[in-house]
Structures are given as structure tokens and as C-alpha cells.
PDB file of C-alpha atoms in Angstrom:
ATOM      1  CA  MET A   1       0.000   0.000   0.000  1.00 51.00           C
ATOM      2  CA  GLN A   2       2.812   2.402   0.923  1.00 47.00           C
ATOM      3  CA  ALA A   3       4.558   1.754  -2.411  1.00 48.00           C
ATOM      4  CA  LYS A   4       1.302   2.421  -4.273  1.00 48.00           C
ATOM      5  CA  ASN A   5       0.844   5.758  -2.476  1.00 48.00           C
ATOM      6  CA  MET A   6       4.421   6.735  -3.284  1.00 47.00           C
ATOM      7  CA  ARG A   7       3.810   6.051  -6.995  1.00 50.00           C
ATOM      8  CA  LYS A   8       0.639   8.207  -6.890  1.00 47.00           C
ATOM      9  CA  ASN A   9       2.488  11.051  -5.188  1.00 47.00           C
ATOM     10  CA  LEU A  10       5.316  10.837  -7.724  1.00 43.00           C
ATOM     11  CA  LEU A  11       2.845  10.911 -10.634  1.00 45.00           C
ATOM     12  CA  LEU A  12       1.065  13.917  -9.102  1.00 40.00           C
ATOM     13  CA  LEU A  13       4.402  15.741  -8.676  1.00 38.00           C
ATOM     14  CA  ILE A  14       5.313  15.142 -12.336  1.00 39.00           C
ATOM     15  CA  VAL A  15       1.931  16.479 -13.528  1.00 35.00           C
ATOM     16  CA  LEU A  16       2.198  19.601 -11.348  1.00 34.00           C
ATOM     17  CA  THR A  17       5.745  20.245 -12.552  1.00 36.00           C
ATOM     18  CA  LYS A  18       4.652  20.101 -16.199  1.00 36.00           C
ATOM     19  CA  MET A  19       1.723  22.450 -15.526  1.00 31.00           C
ATOM     20  CA  LEU A  20       3.926  25.035 -13.811  1.00 31.00           C
ATOM     21  CA  THR A  21       6.524  24.843 -16.559  1.00 33.00           C
ATOM     22  CA  SER A  22       3.862  25.284 -19.225  1.00 33.00           C
ATOM     23  CA  CYS A  23       2.335  28.310 -17.473  1.00 33.00           C
ATOM     24  CA  GLY A  24       5.755  29.888 -17.121  1.00 33.00           C
ATOM     25  CA  GLN A  25       6.340  29.584 -20.844  1.00 32.00           C
ATOM     26  CA  GLU A  26       2.938  31.039 -21.731  1.00 33.00           C
ATOM     27  CA  HIS A  27       3.380  34.069 -19.457  1.00 31.00           C
ATOM     28  CA  LYS A  28       7.047  34.734 -20.114  1.00 30.00           C
ATOM     29  CA  PRO A  29       7.510  38.531 -20.184  1.00 29.00           C
ATOM     30  CA  THR A  30       8.538  40.058 -23.478  1.00 25.00           C
ATOM     31  CA  THR A  31      10.049  43.407 -24.413  1.00 26.00           C
ATOM     32  CA  ARG A  32       7.415  45.886 -25.588  1.00 25.00           C
ATOM     33  CA  LEU A  33       8.295  46.515 -29.213  1.00 25.00           C
ATOM     34  CA  ASP A  34       5.906  47.704 -31.908  1.00 30.00           C
ATOM     35  CA  GLN A  35       7.268  46.467 -35.232  1.00 27.00           C
ATOM     36  CA  LYS A  36       4.318  47.636 -37.288  1.00 28.00           C
ATOM     37  CA  GLU A  37       5.368  48.860 -40.734  1.00 30.00           C
ATOM     38  CA  PHE A  38       3.335  51.036 -43.048  1.00 27.00           C
ATOM     39  CA  VAL A  39       3.883  52.776 -46.367  1.00 29.00           C
ATOM     40  CA  MET A  40       4.246  56.544 -46.184  1.00 32.00           C
ATOM     41  CA  SER A  41       1.951  58.492 -48.483  1.00 31.00           C
ATOM     42  CA  ASN A  42       3.146  60.747 -51.299  1.00 33.00           C
ATOM     43  CA  ILE A  43       6.428  58.892 -51.753  1.00 34.00           C
ATOM     44  CA  PRO A  44       7.243  55.585 -53.483  1.00 36.00           C
ATOM     45  CA  ASP A  45       5.538  52.458 -52.164  1.00 35.00           C
ATOM     46  CA  THR A  46       8.939  50.916 -51.462  1.00 34.00           C
ATOM     47  CA  THR A  47       9.471  53.419 -48.634  1.00 41.00           C
ATOM     48  CA  VAL A  48       8.444  52.200 -45.179  1.00 43.00           C
ATOM     49  CA  VAL A  49       8.664  53.410 -41.623  1.00 47.00           C
ATOM     50  CA  LYS A  50       9.453  51.215 -38.649  1.00 46.00           C
ATOM     51  CA  LYS A  51       8.450  52.390 -35.203  1.00 46.00           C
ATOM     52  CA  SER A  52      10.193  51.267 -32.018  1.00 45.00           C
ATOM     53  CA  VAL A  53       8.764  52.445 -28.687  1.00 42.00           C
ATOM     54  CA  ASN A  54      11.185  50.703 -26.354  1.00 43.00           C
ATOM     55  CA  ILE A  55      14.749  51.999 -26.479  1.00 43.00           C
ATOM     56  CA  SER A  56      16.391  50.165 -23.601  1.00 41.00           C
ATOM     57  CA  ASN A  57      19.911  51.529 -24.062  1.00 49.00           C
ATOM     58  CA  ASP A  58      19.124  55.246 -23.609  1.00 78.00           C
ATOM     59  CA  LYS A  59      17.214  56.494 -20.570  1.00 86.00           C
ATOM     60  CA  PHE A  60      16.421  59.847 -22.216  1.00 92.00           C
ATOM     61  CA  ILE A  61      14.702  58.437 -25.332  1.00 94.00           C
ATOM     62  CA  ASP A  62      10.978  57.763 -25.637  1.00 95.00           C
ATOM     63  CA  THR A  63      10.392  56.866 -29.307  1.00 95.00           C
ATOM     64  CA  LYS A  64      12.383  56.215 -32.455  1.00 94.00           C
ATOM     65  CA  TYR A  65      11.190  56.196 -36.073  1.00 94.00           C
ATOM     66  CA  VAL A  66      13.305  54.881 -38.953  1.00 93.00           C
ATOM     67  CA  TYR A  67      12.251  55.797 -42.491  1.00 91.00           C
ATOM     68  CA  ALA A  68      13.959  53.731 -45.200  1.00 87.00           C
ATOM     69  CA  ASP A  69      13.589  52.927 -48.859  1.00 79.00           C
ATOM     70  CA  SER A  70      14.404  49.768 -50.795  1.00 78.00           C
ATOM     71  CA  ASP A  71      17.951  51.019 -51.501  1.00 81.00           C
ATOM     72  CA  GLY A  72      18.746  51.281 -47.807  1.00 82.00           C
ATOM     73  CA  ASN A  73      18.622  55.083 -47.527  1.00 87.00           C
ATOM     74  CA  GLU A  74      17.456  55.990 -44.022  1.00 92.00           C
ATOM     75  CA  VAL A  75      16.207  58.971 -42.042  1.00 94.00           C
ATOM     76  CA  THR A  76      15.929  58.423 -38.291  1.00 95.00           C
ATOM     77  CA  VAL A  77      13.816  60.507 -35.905  1.00 96.00           C
ATOM     78  CA  VAL A  78      14.404  60.140 -32.157  1.00 96.00           C
ATOM     79  CA  ASN A  79      12.179  61.809 -29.541  1.00 97.00           C
ATOM     80  CA  SER A  80      13.070  62.362 -25.904  1.00 97.00           C
ATOM     81  CA  LEU A  81      11.352  61.980 -22.576  1.00 96.00           C
ATOM     82  CA  PRO A  82      10.420  65.210 -20.747  1.00 96.00           C
ATOM     83  CA  LYS A  83      12.354  67.324 -18.322  1.00 96.00           C
ATOM     84  CA  GLY A  84      10.893  70.159 -16.293  1.00 93.00           C
ATOM     85  CA  GLY A  85       7.479  69.981 -14.678  1.00 88.00           C
ATOM     86  CA  LEU A  86       8.199  73.284 -12.912  1.00 93.00           C
ATOM     87  CA  ARG A  87       6.436  76.633 -13.264  1.00 96.00           C
ATOM     88  CA  TYR A  88       7.179  79.470 -15.636  1.00 96.00           C
ATOM     89  CA  SER A  89       5.733  82.977 -15.197  1.00 95.00           C
ATOM     90  CA  ALA A  90       5.158  84.698 -18.533  1.00 92.00           C
ATOM     91  CA  PRO A  91       5.813  88.449 -18.962  1.00 90.00           C
ATOM     92  CA  SER A  92       2.020  88.893 -18.842  1.00 88.00           C
ATOM     93  CA  GLY A  93       1.962  87.399 -15.350  1.00 92.00           C
ATOM     94  CA  ILE A  94       0.254  84.161 -16.404  1.00 92.00           C
ATOM     95  CA  GLU A  95       1.760  81.058 -14.816  1.00 95.00           C
ATOM     96  CA  TYR A  96       2.319  77.829 -16.717  1.00 96.00           C
ATOM     97  CA  VAL A  97       3.638  74.350 -16.008  1.00 96.00           C
ATOM     98  CA  TYR A  98       6.383  73.613 -18.515  1.00 97.00           C
ATOM     99  CA  ALA A  99       8.176  70.607 -19.988  1.00 97.00           C
ATOM    100  CA  VAL A 100      11.193  70.484 -22.300  1.00 98.00           C
ATOM    101  CA  PHE A 101      11.639  67.849 -25.005  1.00 98.00           C
ATOM    102  CA  TRP A 102      14.057  67.359 -27.860  1.00 98.00           C
ATOM    103  CA  THR A 103      14.018  65.665 -31.259  1.00 98.00           C
ATOM    104  CA  ARG A 104      17.105  64.410 -33.091  1.00 97.00           C
ATOM    105  CA  ILE A 105      17.068  63.664 -36.833  1.00 97.00           C
ATOM    106  CA  THR A 106      19.791  61.643 -38.541  1.00 96.00           C
ATOM    107  CA  ASN A 107      20.104  61.939 -42.326  1.00 95.00           C
ATOM    108  CA  GLU A 108      21.770  58.843 -43.791  1.00 93.00           C
ATOM    109  CA  THR A 109      20.947  59.834 -47.363  1.00 90.00           C
ATOM    110  CA  ASP A 110      23.238  61.548 -49.892  1.00 89.00           C
ATOM    111  CA  SER A 111      21.036  64.651 -50.113  1.00 90.00           C
ATOM    112  CA  PRO A 112      20.351  67.489 -47.636  1.00 93.00           C
ATOM    113  CA  LEU A 113      17.057  67.474 -45.781  1.00 94.00           C
ATOM    114  CA  GLU A 114      15.173  70.745 -45.494  1.00 95.00           C
ATOM    115  CA  LEU A 115      12.563  70.958 -42.777  1.00 95.00           C
ATOM    116  CA  THR A 116      10.212  73.792 -41.898  1.00 96.00           C
ATOM    117  CA  MET A 117       8.007  73.820 -38.797  1.00 97.00           C
ATOM    118  CA  ASP A 118       5.665  76.254 -37.102  1.00 94.00           C
ATOM    119  CA  PHE A 119       3.133  76.103 -34.279  1.00 94.00           C
ATOM    120  CA  SER A 120       0.064  78.231 -33.759  1.00 91.00           C
ATOM    121  CA  GLU A 121       0.200  81.273 -31.496  1.00 89.00           C
ATOM    122  CA  GLU A 122      -3.092  80.045 -30.059  1.00 91.00           C
ATOM    123  CA  SER A 123      -3.338  77.339 -27.418  1.00 94.00           C
ATOM    124  CA  TYR A 124      -4.028  73.712 -28.282  1.00 96.00           C
ATOM    125  CA  GLN A 125      -6.393  71.481 -26.320  1.00 95.00           C
ATOM    126  CA  LEU A 126      -5.848  67.911 -25.151  1.00 94.00           C
ATOM    127  CA  PRO A 127      -8.823  65.792 -26.327  1.00 94.00           C
ATOM    128  CA  SER A 128      -8.606  63.577 -23.247  1.00 90.00           C
ATOM    129  CA  SER A 129      -8.455  66.598 -20.892  1.00 91.00           C
ATOM    130  CA  PRO A 130     -10.372  69.527 -22.449  1.00 90.00           C
ATOM    131  CA  ASP A 131      -9.486  71.816 -19.541  1.00 93.00           C
ATOM    132  CA  ARG A 132      -5.761  71.338 -20.270  1.00 94.00           C
ATOM    133  CA  LEU A 133      -4.549  73.938 -22.768  1.00 96.00           C
ATOM    134  CA  PHE A 134      -0.984  74.157 -24.013  1.00 96.00           C
ATOM    135  CA  LYS A 135       1.335  76.252 -26.164  1.00 95.00           C
ATOM    136  CA  LEU A 136       4.322  74.965 -28.164  1.00 96.00           C
ATOM    137  CA  PHE A 137       7.614  76.740 -28.861  1.00 96.00           C
ATOM    138  CA  ILE A 138      10.695  75.718 -30.886  1.00 95.00           C
ATOM    139  CA  PRO A 139      13.889  77.483 -29.743  1.00 94.00           C
ATOM    140  CA  THR A 140      16.596  78.041 -32.334  1.00 93.00           C
ATOM    141  CA  ASP A 141      19.196  76.471 -30.014  1.00 95.00           C
ATOM    142  CA  THR A 142      20.785  73.217 -31.167  1.00 96.00           C
ATOM    143  CA  MET A 143      20.372  70.227 -28.875  1.00 96.00           C
ATOM    144  CA  THR A 144      23.472  68.002 -28.681  1.00 95.00           C
ATOM    145  CA  THR A 145      24.036  64.708 -26.886  1.00 93.00           C
ATOM    146  CA  ASP A 146      26.376  66.245 -24.297  1.00 94.00           C
ATOM    147  CA  LYS A 147      23.418  68.246 -22.923  1.00 96.00           C
ATOM    148  CA  GLU A 148      21.223  65.227 -22.196  1.00 94.00           C
ATOM    149  CA  THR A 149      22.142  65.058 -18.503  1.00 94.00           C
ATOM    150  CA  LEU A 150      21.741  68.797 -17.855  1.00 95.00           C
ATOM    151  CA  PHE A 151      18.806  70.592 -16.233  1.00 96.00           C
ATOM    152  CA  ASN A 152      16.147  71.228 -18.927  1.00 97.00           C
ATOM    153  CA  TYR A 153      18.558  69.508 -21.342  1.00 97.00           C
ATOM    154  CA  GLY A 154      20.798  72.564 -21.132  1.00 97.00           C
ATOM    155  CA  LEU A 155      18.183  75.015 -22.435  1.00 97.00           C
ATOM    156  CA  ASP A 156      17.919  78.480 -20.842  1.00 96.00           C
ATOM    157  CA  LEU A 157      14.136  78.288 -20.882  1.00 96.00           C
ATOM    158  CA  LYS A 158      13.333  81.540 -19.073  1.00 95.00           C
ATOM    159  CA  LYS A 159      15.626  83.650 -21.249  1.00 94.00           C
ATOM    160  CA  TYR A 160      14.140  82.212 -24.429  1.00 95.00           C
ATOM    161  CA  LEU A 161      10.479  82.459 -23.397  1.00 95.00           C
ATOM    162  CA  ASP A 162      10.796  85.954 -21.941  1.00 94.00           C
ATOM    163  CA  ASN A 163      11.937  87.125 -25.403  1.00 92.00           C
ATOM    164  CA  GLN A 164       9.729  84.908 -27.591  1.00 89.00           C
ATOM    165  CA  TYR A 165       6.483  84.462 -25.657  1.00 87.00           C
ATOM    166  CA  HIS A 166       4.411  86.769 -27.894  1.00 82.00           C
ATOM    167  CA  LYS A 167       6.104  85.822 -31.165  1.00 80.00           C
ATOM    168  CA  GLN A 168       5.139  83.276 -33.791  1.00 71.00           C
ATOM    169  CA  THR A 169       7.053  80.034 -33.303  1.00 74.00           C
ATOM    170  CA  ASP A 170       8.564  78.934 -36.606  1.00 84.00           C
ATOM    171  CA  PHE A 171      11.647  76.942 -37.353  1.00 93.00           C
ATOM    172  CA  LYS A 172      13.798  76.088 -40.391  1.00 95.00           C
ATOM    173  CA  ARG A 173      16.767  73.793 -40.452  1.00 95.00           C
ATOM    174  CA  THR A 174      18.933  71.948 -42.984  1.00 96.00           C
ATOM    175  CA  ILE A 175      20.343  68.527 -42.129  1.00 96.00           C
ATOM    176  CA  THR A 176      23.390  67.761 -44.239  1.00 95.00           C
ATOM    177  CA  PRO A 177      23.956  64.372 -45.921  1.00 94.00           C
ATOM    178  CA  LYS A 178      25.154  61.863 -43.300  1.00 94.00           C
ATOM    179  CA  GLY A 179      24.518  64.568 -40.702  1.00 96.00           C
ATOM    180  CA  VAL A 180      22.696  64.742 -37.358  1.00 96.00           C
ATOM    181  CA  ASN A 181      20.713  67.645 -35.967  1.00 96.00           C
ATOM    182  CA  GLY A 182      18.782  68.090 -32.741  1.00 97.00           C
ATOM    183  CA  PHE A 183      16.361  70.762 -31.557  1.00 97.00           C
ATOM    184  CA  TYR A 184      14.130  71.526 -28.572  1.00 97.00           C
ATOM    185  CA  VAL A 185      10.378  71.792 -28.142  1.00 97.00           C
ATOM    186  CA  ILE A 186       8.912  73.580 -25.110  1.00 97.00           C
ATOM    187  CA  ILE A 187       5.381  72.906 -23.874  1.00 97.00           C
ATOM    188  CA  LEU A 188       3.529  75.321 -21.587  1.00 96.00           C
ATOM    189  CA  PHE A 189       0.391  73.968 -19.893  1.00 97.00           C
ATOM    190  CA  ASN A 190      -2.179  76.152 -18.182  1.00 95.00           C
ATOM    191  CA  LYS A 191      -2.273  73.595 -15.359  1.00 92.00           C
ATOM    192  CA  GLY A 192      -0.614  70.324 -14.383  1.00 88.00           C
ATOM    193  CA  VAL A 193      -1.463  67.246 -16.416  1.00 86.00           C
ATOM    194  CA  ASP A 194      -2.794  64.111 -14.750  1.00 83.00           C
ATOM    195  CA  GLY A 195      -0.356  61.327 -15.531  1.00 86.00           C
ATOM    196  CA  THR A 196       2.587  61.519 -17.916  1.00 91.00           C
ATOM    197  CA  ILE A 197       3.294  63.837 -20.835  1.00 94.00           C
ATOM    198  CA  ARG A 198       4.636  62.171 -23.965  1.00 96.00           C
ATOM    199  CA  THR A 199       5.411  63.844 -27.254  1.00 97.00           C
ATOM    200  CA  GLY A 200       6.964  62.887 -30.547  1.00 96.00           C
ATOM    201  CA  LEU A 201       7.730  64.141 -34.017  1.00 97.00           C
ATOM    202  CA  SER A 202       6.933  61.774 -36.876  1.00 96.00           C
ATOM    203  CA  LEU A 203       6.604  61.966 -40.653  1.00 94.00           C
ATOM    204  CA  LYS A 204       3.714  61.164 -42.957  1.00 92.00           C
ATOM    205  CA  GLY A 205       4.831  61.575 -46.517  1.00 85.00           C
ATOM    206  CA  GLN A 206       6.284  65.071 -46.695  1.00 89.00           C
ATOM    207  CA  LYS A 207       4.260  66.247 -43.688  1.00 94.00           C
ATOM    208  CA  ILE A 208       5.682  66.709 -40.201  1.00 97.00           C
ATOM    209  CA  LEU A 209       3.386  65.682 -37.347  1.00 97.00           C
ATOM    210  CA  TYR A 210       3.901  66.478 -33.680  1.00 98.00           C
ATOM    211  CA  ARG A 211       2.021  64.537 -31.009  1.00 97.00           C
ATOM    212  CA  VAL A 212       1.325  65.646 -27.445  1.00 97.00           C
ATOM    213  CA  ASN A 213      -0.307  62.718 -25.640  1.00 96.00           C
ATOM    214  CA  ASP A 214      -3.518  62.158 -27.665  1.00 95.00           C
ATOM    215  CA  LYS A 215      -3.305  65.406 -29.662  1.00 97.00           C
ATOM    216  CA  GLU A 216      -1.635  65.204 -33.091  1.00 97.00           C
ATOM    217  CA  ILE A 217      -0.685  68.441 -34.855  1.00 97.00           C
ATOM    218  CA  GLU A 218       0.340  68.863 -38.491  1.00 97.00           C
ATOM    219  CA  CYS A 219       3.083  71.455 -38.179  1.00 96.00           C
ATOM    220  CA  GLY A 220       5.519  71.398 -41.075  1.00 96.00           C
ATOM    221  CA  TYR A 221       7.154  69.944 -44.150  1.00 95.00           C
ATOM    222  CA  ILE A 222      10.278  67.944 -45.007  1.00 94.00           C
ATOM    223  CA  ASN A 223      11.645  67.040 -48.451  1.00 90.00           C
ATOM    224  CA  LEU A 224      11.589  63.258 -48.024  1.00 80.00           C
ATOM    225  CA  LYS A 225      11.171  62.773 -51.763  1.00 68.00           C
ATOM    226  CA  GLN A 226      14.951  62.572 -51.767  1.00 55.00           C
ATOM    227  CA  LEU A 227      14.438  58.963 -50.695  1.00 59.00           C
ATOM    228  CA  LYS A 228      14.327  56.914 -53.881  1.00 48.00           C
TER     229      LYS A 228
END
């Protein structure tokens, strides 16, 4: 009888071990990586964009977009996480909560890239939080990798905004062949945002889009037709 019970217990142990092993395989954590590809409009169908939202080797990066054609020509757009969250008092006396972001574009093609951007002087509204209004500014300062660890990514925010608060925010820049160029974007909110703030520049054909959480803004143009 004792031997029979031992065999039953051994069989039960084997079954439980297999079940636990199987569950562990089914629920094994994976790295969050969106590999969705889609054809950009207004340029050849061979051109695709790959989006990666998990950049594990850089703590300052939020999203990365790689635009490439069938010949291997690439344009890479990298968007940062925010810094700031403090208050800024405008010359008018209005107080805002601010955040500083940067975007870096790498041109791996053999032709210069010309980009033009501008944001409205009026405030934008977050669809998910209609009482949250925000303004966007693009300083002319160049963002470089050595500034990533600095306060506000090295941007003198108060000096810039005190001089540019009432002016139209527009921006033009040329990225040389095989060159890299980075720039800042400042966001001013009328009040603090519940949860996180995430932004990102992306391309749709020749159009430049800028996203702030669930608000997407068409704000410029880039000559991506250089991709063949």
C-alpha cells in the first residue's frame, strides 16, 4: 500500500511540474516593441517606416522612427522623454507648467534634408483633458548629446520664453547628408497634467506631425522625396 501511495504522489508531482513549466512559458515577459510597418503616403511604395517604442539603451529616449527605402537610404527621428514639470511665469503674469523635449534627426541619405516647422500662437487642447490647454515653442538652439544630462537639457528656458512668448514660433533647419541635428520643443500647460506627458515628431509623406499625448498636430514639411 505504501509503495502504491508513493507512486501516486510521484505521478502527481510530475503532472504539477509540467503544468507550472507550461504556465511559465505562456506568461514569459517580453520586451514591448511595436514592429508595425506602413507605407508613407506621397512617396514611393517601397518606402516604409518602422516604429520602435522601447529603447532600452538610452534612458532619455521615448520613441524612435526609422524611415527607409528599398535602396537602404534611411532617415531616423528620435524623440526624448520630458524634463521640467516646474512653473514658468510669462511676462504677462500668467503662470504655466512647462516641460522640455528634444528631437534628433539623422540623415543617412546623400542629399540634404530641409525641414520647416511652425506652431500656432493660439493654445491647443488635449482631447482627453479639455481643460488642459498648451502652447508649443521651438527654440533656435541646437540640442546636442552632451546636454542630455543637464537641467532642462541645457536650455535656458526663461531667457528664451521671456523674449519669444508673444512671437510666432517657426523653425527652419537643414540637415546635411550623413549629418545629425537636434532641436528643442517647449510645452507650456495652463495647469498640471494628470499622468505623464509624452510627445513625438513623426513623418507622414512630406508632412511633419507632432504629437502631445492624444493630440496630433500637423506642423511642417520635409523634403523626403529625396528617398528613392
